Amino acid sequence: MPHTPLPALETLKDQAKRLRARLAQEDQTISHSRALELVAAQYGFRDWNTLHAKVGNRPPLNPWMLGARVSGTYLGHPFTAEVISVQAIQNRSGYYRLTMKFDEAIDVVTFESFSAFRRRINCTIDETGRSPSKTSDGRPHVELSW
């Protein structure tokens, strides 16, 4: 069985929060500690304490993991979003293809007489969180904050 790197501690806690919220939508109330235990079981650990000890408080290897909360700018507009898809690009080392769902839609048109709102985007970023594609003023389309 291939070794899959474990997400950072904050990502695991976010997964537990999302699990708890999802179950609450279906009238299945569980405690936060139970949600943490269930996340630990998903990764093959006997309990949350064992998973926590294994992961520690290290920073993420790839901060753009599935389900991660990110912020930054898109075409110069600030945003917060959830990463809903992530893929390492095989033929470009250090590049990732992300799909992000913005918390608030962004108007990507600068004309006053026309608007085009985006709620979800696909983008390619490098290890620094910047897209190689740039706007006419030389700014990356996407710039993620750490």
Short mmCIF file of N, CA and C in Angstrom, two decimals:
data_model
loop_
_atom_site.label_atom_id
_atom_site.label_comp_id
_atom_site.label_asym_id
_atom_site.label_seq_id
_atom_site.Cartn_x
_atom_site.Cartn_y
_atom_site.Cartn_z
N MET A 1 0.85 -1.19 0.00
CA MET A 1 0.00 0.00 0.00
C MET A 1 0.89 1.24 0.00
N PRO A 2 0.74 2.17 -0.96
CA PRO A 2 1.59 3.35 -1.00
C PRO A 2 1.32 4.27 0.17
N HIS A 3 2.36 4.96 0.62
CA HIS A 3 2.24 5.90 1.73
C HIS A 3 1.68 7.22 1.23
N THR A 4 0.61 7.68 1.82
CA THR A 4 0.03 8.97 1.49
C THR A 4 0.36 9.93 2.61
N PRO A 5 0.94 11.10 2.31
CA PRO A 5 1.26 12.04 3.39
C PRO A 5 0.01 12.49 4.11
N LEU A 6 0.13 12.64 5.41
CA LEU A 6 -1.00 13.09 6.21
C LEU A 6 -1.16 14.60 6.10
N PRO A 7 -2.40 15.07 6.12
CA PRO A 7 -2.62 16.52 6.11
C PRO A 7 -2.10 17.15 7.40
N ALA A 8 -1.96 18.45 7.38
CA ALA A 8 -1.56 19.20 8.57
C ALA A 8 -2.68 19.13 9.61
N LEU A 9 -2.32 19.40 10.85
CA LEU A 9 -3.26 19.33 11.96
C LEU A 9 -4.49 20.22 11.74
N GLU A 10 -4.28 21.43 11.26
CA GLU A 10 -5.42 22.33 11.03
C GLU A 10 -6.37 21.78 9.96
N THR A 11 -5.82 21.13 8.96
CA THR A 11 -6.66 20.54 7.91
C THR A 11 -7.49 19.41 8.49
N LEU A 12 -6.89 18.59 9.34
CA LEU A 12 -7.63 17.50 9.98
C LEU A 12 -8.75 18.04 10.87
N LYS A 13 -8.47 19.10 11.60
CA LYS A 13 -9.50 19.71 12.45
C LYS A 13 -10.63 20.28 11.59
N ASP A 14 -10.27 20.90 10.46
CA ASP A 14 -11.30 21.42 9.55
C ASP A 14 -12.16 20.29 9.00
N GLN A 15 -11.55 19.14 8.70
CA GLN A 15 -12.32 17.99 8.22
C GLN A 15 -13.33 17.55 9.28
N ALA A 16 -12.91 17.54 10.54
CA ALA A 16 -13.81 17.15 11.63
C ALA A 16 -14.97 18.15 11.74
N LYS A 17 -14.69 19.43 11.60
CA LYS A 17 -15.75 20.45 11.67
C LYS A 17 -16.75 20.27 10.54
N ARG A 18 -16.23 20.00 9.33
CA ARG A 18 -17.13 19.80 8.18
C ARG A 18 -17.96 18.54 8.34
N LEU A 19 -17.37 17.48 8.87
CA LEU A 19 -18.10 16.24 9.10
C LEU A 19 -19.23 16.48 10.11
N ARG A 20 -18.90 17.17 11.18
CA ARG A 20 -19.91 17.44 12.22
C ARG A 20 -21.05 18.29 11.65
N ALA A 21 -20.71 19.31 10.86
CA ALA A 21 -21.73 20.17 10.26
C ALA A 21 -22.61 19.39 9.29
N ARG A 22 -21.99 18.52 8.50
CA ARG A 22 -22.75 17.73 7.52
C ARG A 22 -23.71 16.78 8.22
N LEU A 23 -23.24 16.13 9.26
CA LEU A 23 -24.12 15.22 9.99
C LEU A 23 -25.26 16.00 10.68
N ALA A 24 -24.97 17.19 11.16
CA ALA A 24 -26.00 18.01 11.79
C ALA A 24 -27.11 18.36 10.80
N GLN A 25 -26.76 18.54 9.52
CA GLN A 25 -27.76 18.82 8.49
C GLN A 25 -28.73 17.65 8.34
N GLU A 26 -28.26 16.46 8.71
CA GLU A 26 -29.11 15.27 8.62
C GLU A 26 -29.65 14.86 9.99
N ASP A 27 -29.68 15.82 10.92
CA ASP A 27 -30.18 15.60 12.28
C ASP A 27 -29.43 14.50 13.02
N GLN A 28 -28.14 14.38 12.73
CA GLN A 28 -27.29 13.43 13.45
C GLN A 28 -26.25 14.25 14.21
N THR A 29 -26.52 14.55 15.45
CA THR A 29 -25.65 15.39 16.25
C THR A 29 -24.55 14.54 16.89
N ILE A 30 -23.31 14.97 16.66
CA ILE A 30 -22.17 14.34 17.33
C ILE A 30 -21.30 15.43 17.93
N SER A 31 -20.52 15.08 18.94
CA SER A 31 -19.63 16.05 19.57
C SER A 31 -18.41 16.27 18.67
N HIS A 32 -17.70 17.37 18.94
CA HIS A 32 -16.49 17.64 18.17
C HIS A 32 -15.45 16.54 18.42
N SER A 33 -15.36 16.07 19.65
CA SER A 33 -14.37 15.02 19.94
C SER A 33 -14.71 13.73 19.18
N ARG A 34 -16.00 13.43 19.02
CA ARG A 34 -16.39 12.25 18.24
C ARG A 34 -16.03 12.44 16.77
N ALA A 35 -16.23 13.64 16.26
CA ALA A 35 -15.86 13.93 14.87
C ALA A 35 -14.35 13.75 14.68
N LEU A 36 -13.54 14.21 15.64
CA LEU A 36 -12.09 14.02 15.57
C LEU A 36 -11.73 12.53 15.55
N GLU A 37 -12.41 11.74 16.37
CA GLU A 37 -12.16 10.30 16.41
C GLU A 37 -12.50 9.65 15.06
N LEU A 38 -13.58 10.09 14.45
CA LEU A 38 -13.98 9.54 13.15
C LEU A 38 -12.97 9.91 12.06
N VAL A 39 -12.45 11.12 12.10
CA VAL A 39 -11.42 11.53 11.14
C VAL A 39 -10.17 10.66 11.34
N ALA A 40 -9.78 10.44 12.58
CA ALA A 40 -8.62 9.59 12.86
C ALA A 40 -8.82 8.20 12.29
N ALA A 41 -10.02 7.65 12.44
CA ALA A 41 -10.32 6.31 11.92
C ALA A 41 -10.21 6.29 10.39
N GLN A 42 -10.61 7.39 9.73
CA GLN A 42 -10.51 7.46 8.27
C GLN A 42 -9.07 7.31 7.80
N TYR A 43 -8.14 7.79 8.59
CA TYR A 43 -6.72 7.72 8.23
C TYR A 43 -6.03 6.47 8.80
N GLY A 44 -6.83 5.58 9.40
CA GLY A 44 -6.29 4.32 9.88
C GLY A 44 -5.69 4.35 11.27
N PHE A 45 -6.00 5.37 12.06
CA PHE A 45 -5.47 5.47 13.42
C PHE A 45 -6.53 5.04 14.42
N ARG A 46 -6.08 4.50 15.54
CA ARG A 46 -7.05 3.98 16.52
C ARG A 46 -7.82 5.08 17.23
N ASP A 47 -7.22 6.28 17.36
CA ASP A 47 -7.91 7.39 18.00
C ASP A 47 -7.25 8.71 17.61
N TRP A 48 -7.91 9.82 18.00
CA TRP A 48 -7.42 11.14 17.65
C TRP A 48 -6.05 11.41 18.26
N ASN A 49 -5.81 11.00 19.50
CA ASN A 49 -4.53 11.28 20.15
C ASN A 49 -3.37 10.64 19.38
N THR A 50 -3.57 9.45 18.86
CA THR A 50 -2.52 8.78 18.10
C THR A 50 -2.25 9.53 16.79
N LEU A 51 -3.31 9.92 16.10
CA LEU A 51 -3.16 10.70 14.87
C LEU A 51 -2.48 12.03 15.17
N HIS A 52 -2.92 12.70 16.21
CA HIS A 52 -2.35 14.00 16.58
C HIS A 52 -0.85 13.87 16.86
N ALA A 53 -0.46 12.82 17.56
CA ALA A 53 0.96 12.59 17.86
C ALA A 53 1.76 12.35 16.58
N LYS A 54 1.17 11.64 15.65
CA LYS A 54 1.86 11.35 14.38
C LYS A 54 2.04 12.62 13.55
N VAL A 55 1.00 13.45 13.49
CA VAL A 55 1.03 14.65 12.66
C VAL A 55 1.80 15.77 13.35
N GLY A 56 1.58 15.97 14.64
CA GLY A 56 2.21 17.08 15.35
C GLY A 56 1.70 18.41 14.83
N ASN A 57 2.43 19.45 15.08
CA ASN A 57 2.04 20.79 14.65
C ASN A 57 2.86 21.25 13.47
N ARG A 58 3.24 20.34 12.59
CA ARG A 58 4.06 20.69 11.44
C ARG A 58 3.22 21.44 10.41
N PRO A 59 3.88 22.28 9.62
CA PRO A 59 3.14 22.94 8.54
C PRO A 59 2.80 21.94 7.45
N PRO A 60 1.81 22.22 6.64
CA PRO A 60 1.45 21.28 5.57
C PRO A 60 2.54 21.18 4.52
N LEU A 61 2.69 19.97 3.94
CA LEU A 61 3.64 19.78 2.85
C LEU A 61 3.14 20.50 1.61
N ASN A 62 1.87 20.40 1.39
CA ASN A 62 1.23 21.10 0.29
C ASN A 62 0.03 21.81 0.90
N PRO A 63 0.12 23.11 1.09
CA PRO A 63 -0.96 23.81 1.78
C PRO A 63 -2.27 23.83 1.00
N TRP A 64 -2.23 23.39 -0.25
CA TRP A 64 -3.44 23.44 -1.07
C TRP A 64 -4.07 22.07 -1.17
N MET A 65 -4.35 21.49 -0.04
CA MET A 65 -4.97 20.17 -0.01
C MET A 65 -6.48 20.30 -0.17
N LEU A 66 -7.09 19.23 -0.61
CA LEU A 66 -8.53 19.18 -0.77
C LEU A 66 -9.21 19.59 0.53
N GLY A 67 -10.14 20.52 0.43
CA GLY A 67 -10.88 21.00 1.59
C GLY A 67 -10.22 22.13 2.34
N ALA A 68 -9.00 22.52 1.95
CA ALA A 68 -8.29 23.59 2.65
C ALA A 68 -9.00 24.93 2.43
N ARG A 69 -8.93 25.77 3.43
CA ARG A 69 -9.42 27.14 3.32
C ARG A 69 -8.25 28.00 2.87
N VAL A 70 -8.45 28.80 1.84
CA VAL A 70 -7.40 29.65 1.30
C VAL A 70 -7.92 31.07 1.13
N SER A 71 -6.98 32.00 1.04
CA SER A 71 -7.34 33.38 0.75
C SER A 71 -6.27 33.94 -0.18
N GLY A 72 -6.58 35.06 -0.78
CA GLY A 72 -5.64 35.68 -1.69
C GLY A 72 -6.35 36.66 -2.59
N THR A 73 -5.81 36.81 -3.82
CA THR A 73 -6.45 37.69 -4.79
C THR A 73 -6.63 36.94 -6.11
N TYR A 74 -7.73 37.25 -6.78
CA TYR A 74 -8.00 36.73 -8.12
C TYR A 74 -8.30 37.94 -9.00
N LEU A 75 -7.47 38.14 -10.01
CA LEU A 75 -7.58 39.30 -10.90
C LEU A 75 -7.63 40.60 -10.09
N GLY A 76 -6.86 40.61 -9.00
CA GLY A 76 -6.77 41.79 -8.15
C GLY A 76 -7.84 41.91 -7.09
N HIS A 77 -8.83 41.01 -7.08
CA HIS A 77 -9.91 41.06 -6.09
C HIS A 77 -9.60 40.12 -4.93
N PRO A 78 -9.70 40.59 -3.69
CA PRO A 78 -9.46 39.69 -2.56
C PRO A 78 -10.56 38.64 -2.44
N PHE A 79 -10.19 37.45 -1.96
CA PHE A 79 -11.17 36.38 -1.79
C PHE A 79 -10.77 35.46 -0.65
N THR A 80 -11.76 34.72 -0.18
CA THR A 80 -11.56 33.54 0.65
C THR A 80 -12.31 32.43 -0.05
N ALA A 81 -11.77 31.22 0.03
CA ALA A 81 -12.37 30.12 -0.73
C ALA A 81 -12.02 28.78 -0.10
N GLU A 82 -12.68 27.75 -0.63
CA GLU A 82 -12.38 26.37 -0.27
C GLU A 82 -11.79 25.68 -1.50
N VAL A 83 -10.74 24.91 -1.29
CA VAL A 83 -10.16 24.13 -2.38
C VAL A 83 -11.04 22.90 -2.55
N ILE A 84 -11.66 22.76 -3.73
CA ILE A 84 -12.55 21.62 -3.94
C ILE A 84 -11.95 20.58 -4.88
N SER A 85 -10.79 20.91 -5.45
CA SER A 85 -10.06 19.95 -6.27
C SER A 85 -8.61 20.39 -6.33
N VAL A 86 -7.70 19.42 -6.24
CA VAL A 86 -6.27 19.73 -6.35
C VAL A 86 -5.59 18.58 -7.07
N GLN A 87 -4.67 18.93 -7.95
CA GLN A 87 -3.96 17.92 -8.73
C GLN A 87 -2.56 18.44 -9.02
N ALA A 88 -1.55 17.63 -8.73
CA ALA A 88 -0.19 17.97 -9.13
C ALA A 88 -0.09 17.80 -10.64
N ILE A 89 0.55 18.75 -11.30
CA ILE A 89 0.69 18.66 -12.75
C ILE A 89 1.92 17.82 -13.05
N GLN A 90 1.72 16.72 -13.73
CA GLN A 90 2.77 15.73 -13.95
C GLN A 90 3.99 16.26 -14.69
N ASN A 91 3.78 17.00 -15.75
CA ASN A 91 4.91 17.42 -16.57
C ASN A 91 5.48 18.78 -16.17
N ARG A 92 5.01 19.35 -15.05
CA ARG A 92 5.52 20.63 -14.55
C ARG A 92 5.74 20.52 -13.06
N SER A 93 6.93 20.16 -12.67
CA SER A 93 7.26 19.98 -11.26
C SER A 93 7.01 21.26 -10.47
N GLY A 94 6.33 21.12 -9.34
CA GLY A 94 6.05 22.27 -8.50
C GLY A 94 4.81 23.06 -8.87
N TYR A 95 4.04 22.56 -9.84
CA TYR A 95 2.81 23.23 -10.24
C TYR A 95 1.60 22.38 -9.88
N TYR A 96 0.52 23.07 -9.52
CA TYR A 96 -0.71 22.41 -9.12
C TYR A 96 -1.88 23.02 -9.88
N ARG A 97 -2.87 22.19 -10.17
CA ARG A 97 -4.12 22.65 -10.76
C ARG A 97 -5.17 22.61 -9.65
N LEU A 98 -5.75 23.76 -9.36
CA LEU A 98 -6.74 23.86 -8.28
C LEU A 98 -8.10 24.26 -8.84
N THR A 99 -9.13 23.80 -8.17
CA THR A 99 -10.47 24.34 -8.35
C THR A 99 -10.85 24.92 -7.00
N MET A 100 -11.24 26.18 -7.01
CA MET A 100 -11.62 26.84 -5.76
C MET A 100 -13.05 27.36 -5.86
N LYS A 101 -13.74 27.26 -4.75
CA LYS A 101 -15.10 27.80 -4.64
C LYS A 101 -15.04 29.00 -3.72
N PHE A 102 -15.28 30.19 -4.29
CA PHE A 102 -15.22 31.42 -3.52
C PHE A 102 -16.38 31.49 -2.53
N ASP A 103 -16.11 32.09 -1.37
CA ASP A 103 -17.17 32.32 -0.39
C ASP A 103 -18.17 33.35 -0.92
N GLU A 104 -17.67 34.35 -1.61
CA GLU A 104 -18.50 35.39 -2.23
C GLU A 104 -18.12 35.48 -3.70
N ALA A 105 -19.10 35.61 -4.57
CA ALA A 105 -18.82 35.72 -6.00
C ALA A 105 -18.00 36.98 -6.29
N ILE A 106 -17.12 36.88 -7.29
CA ILE A 106 -16.25 37.98 -7.68
C ILE A 106 -16.63 38.45 -9.08
N ASP A 107 -16.77 39.77 -9.23
CA ASP A 107 -17.03 40.35 -10.55
C ASP A 107 -15.67 40.48 -11.24
N VAL A 108 -15.49 39.75 -12.31
CA VAL A 108 -14.19 39.72 -12.99
C VAL A 108 -14.07 40.72 -14.13
N VAL A 109 -15.08 41.53 -14.32
CA VAL A 109 -15.08 42.53 -15.40
C VAL A 109 -14.90 43.91 -14.77
N THR A 110 -14.10 44.75 -15.40
CA THR A 110 -13.83 46.08 -14.86
C THR A 110 -14.70 47.17 -15.46
N PHE A 111 -15.54 46.82 -16.43
CA PHE A 111 -16.41 47.81 -17.05
C PHE A 111 -17.62 48.08 -16.17
N GLU A 112 -18.03 49.35 -16.09
CA GLU A 112 -19.20 49.70 -15.28
C GLU A 112 -20.50 49.20 -15.91
N SER A 113 -20.54 49.05 -17.22
CA SER A 113 -21.79 48.70 -17.90
C SER A 113 -21.98 47.18 -18.05
N PHE A 114 -21.06 46.40 -17.52
CA PHE A 114 -21.13 44.95 -17.71
C PHE A 114 -20.53 44.26 -16.50
N SER A 115 -21.11 43.14 -16.10
CA SER A 115 -20.59 42.35 -14.98
C SER A 115 -20.57 40.88 -15.35
N ALA A 116 -19.63 40.18 -14.80
CA ALA A 116 -19.54 38.72 -14.94
C ALA A 116 -19.01 38.19 -13.62
N PHE A 117 -19.89 37.59 -12.83
CA PHE A 117 -19.52 37.11 -11.51
C PHE A 117 -19.05 35.66 -11.59
N ARG A 118 -17.99 35.37 -10.88
CA ARG A 118 -17.46 34.01 -10.78
C ARG A 118 -17.55 33.54 -9.33
N ARG A 119 -18.00 32.33 -9.17
CA ARG A 119 -18.10 31.73 -7.84
C ARG A 119 -17.08 30.59 -7.71
N ARG A 120 -16.66 30.05 -8.86
CA ARG A 120 -15.74 28.92 -8.88
C ARG A 120 -14.74 29.13 -10.01
N ILE A 121 -13.47 28.83 -9.73
CA ILE A 121 -12.46 28.96 -10.79
C ILE A 121 -11.55 27.74 -10.79
N ASN A 122 -10.97 27.48 -11.94
CA ASN A 122 -9.88 26.52 -12.10
C ASN A 122 -8.63 27.35 -12.36
N CYS A 123 -7.53 26.99 -11.74
CA CYS A 123 -6.31 27.74 -11.96
C CYS A 123 -5.10 26.84 -11.80
N THR A 124 -3.99 27.29 -12.34
CA THR A 124 -2.70 26.63 -12.15
C THR A 124 -1.85 27.55 -11.31
N ILE A 125 -1.22 27.00 -10.27
CA ILE A 125 -0.35 27.80 -9.41
C ILE A 125 0.98 27.07 -9.22
N ASP A 126 2.00 27.84 -8.85
CA ASP A 126 3.30 27.23 -8.53
C ASP A 126 3.41 27.05 -7.02
N GLU A 127 4.58 26.64 -6.56
CA GLU A 127 4.78 26.37 -5.13
C GLU A 127 4.64 27.61 -4.26
N THR A 128 4.75 28.79 -4.85
CA THR A 128 4.60 30.03 -4.08
C THR A 128 3.15 30.48 -4.00
N GLY A 129 2.25 29.78 -4.70
CA GLY A 129 0.84 30.16 -4.68
C GLY A 129 0.46 31.18 -5.73
N ARG A 130 1.31 31.36 -6.72
CA ARG A 130 1.03 32.33 -7.78
C ARG A 130 0.85 31.62 -9.12
N SER A 131 -0.06 32.16 -9.91
CA SER A 131 -0.30 31.58 -11.23
C SER A 131 0.75 32.10 -12.22
N PRO A 132 1.15 31.24 -13.17
CA PRO A 132 2.08 31.72 -14.20
C PRO A 132 1.39 32.68 -15.17
N SER A 133 0.07 32.58 -15.30
CA SER A 133 -0.69 33.50 -16.17
C SER A 133 -0.78 34.86 -15.49
N LYS A 134 -0.61 35.91 -16.28
CA LYS A 134 -0.61 37.25 -15.72
C LYS A 134 -1.60 38.15 -16.45
N THR A 135 -2.05 39.18 -15.74
CA THR A 135 -2.92 40.19 -16.34
C THR A 135 -2.07 41.12 -17.19
N SER A 136 -2.71 42.03 -17.90
CA SER A 136 -1.98 42.94 -18.78
C SER A 136 -1.02 43.85 -18.02
N ASP A 137 -1.26 44.06 -16.71
CA ASP A 137 -0.34 44.88 -15.93
C ASP A 137 0.76 44.05 -15.24
N GLY A 138 0.84 42.76 -15.61
CA GLY A 138 1.93 41.91 -15.12
C GLY A 138 1.68 41.23 -13.79
N ARG A 139 0.49 41.35 -13.26
CA ARG A 139 0.15 40.73 -11.99
C ARG A 139 -0.37 39.31 -12.22
N PRO A 140 0.02 38.33 -11.39
CA PRO A 140 -0.52 36.97 -11.56
C PRO A 140 -2.05 36.96 -11.43
N HIS A 141 -2.71 36.13 -12.22
CA HIS A 141 -4.17 36.01 -12.11
C HIS A 141 -4.57 35.63 -10.69
N VAL A 142 -3.84 34.66 -10.11
CA VAL A 142 -4.14 34.18 -8.76
C VAL A 142 -2.90 34.36 -7.89
N GLU A 143 -3.11 34.89 -6.69
CA GLU A 143 -2.05 34.99 -5.70
C GLU A 143 -2.63 34.52 -4.37
N LEU A 144 -2.17 33.37 -3.89
CA LEU A 144 -2.65 32.82 -2.63
C LEU A 144 -1.78 33.33 -1.48
N SER A 145 -2.43 33.60 -0.35
CA SER A 145 -1.72 34.05 0.85
C SER A 145 -1.35 32.83 1.68
N TRP A 146 -0.27 32.96 2.41
CA TRP A 146 0.14 31.85 3.31
C TRP A 146 -0.53 31.99 4.63
#
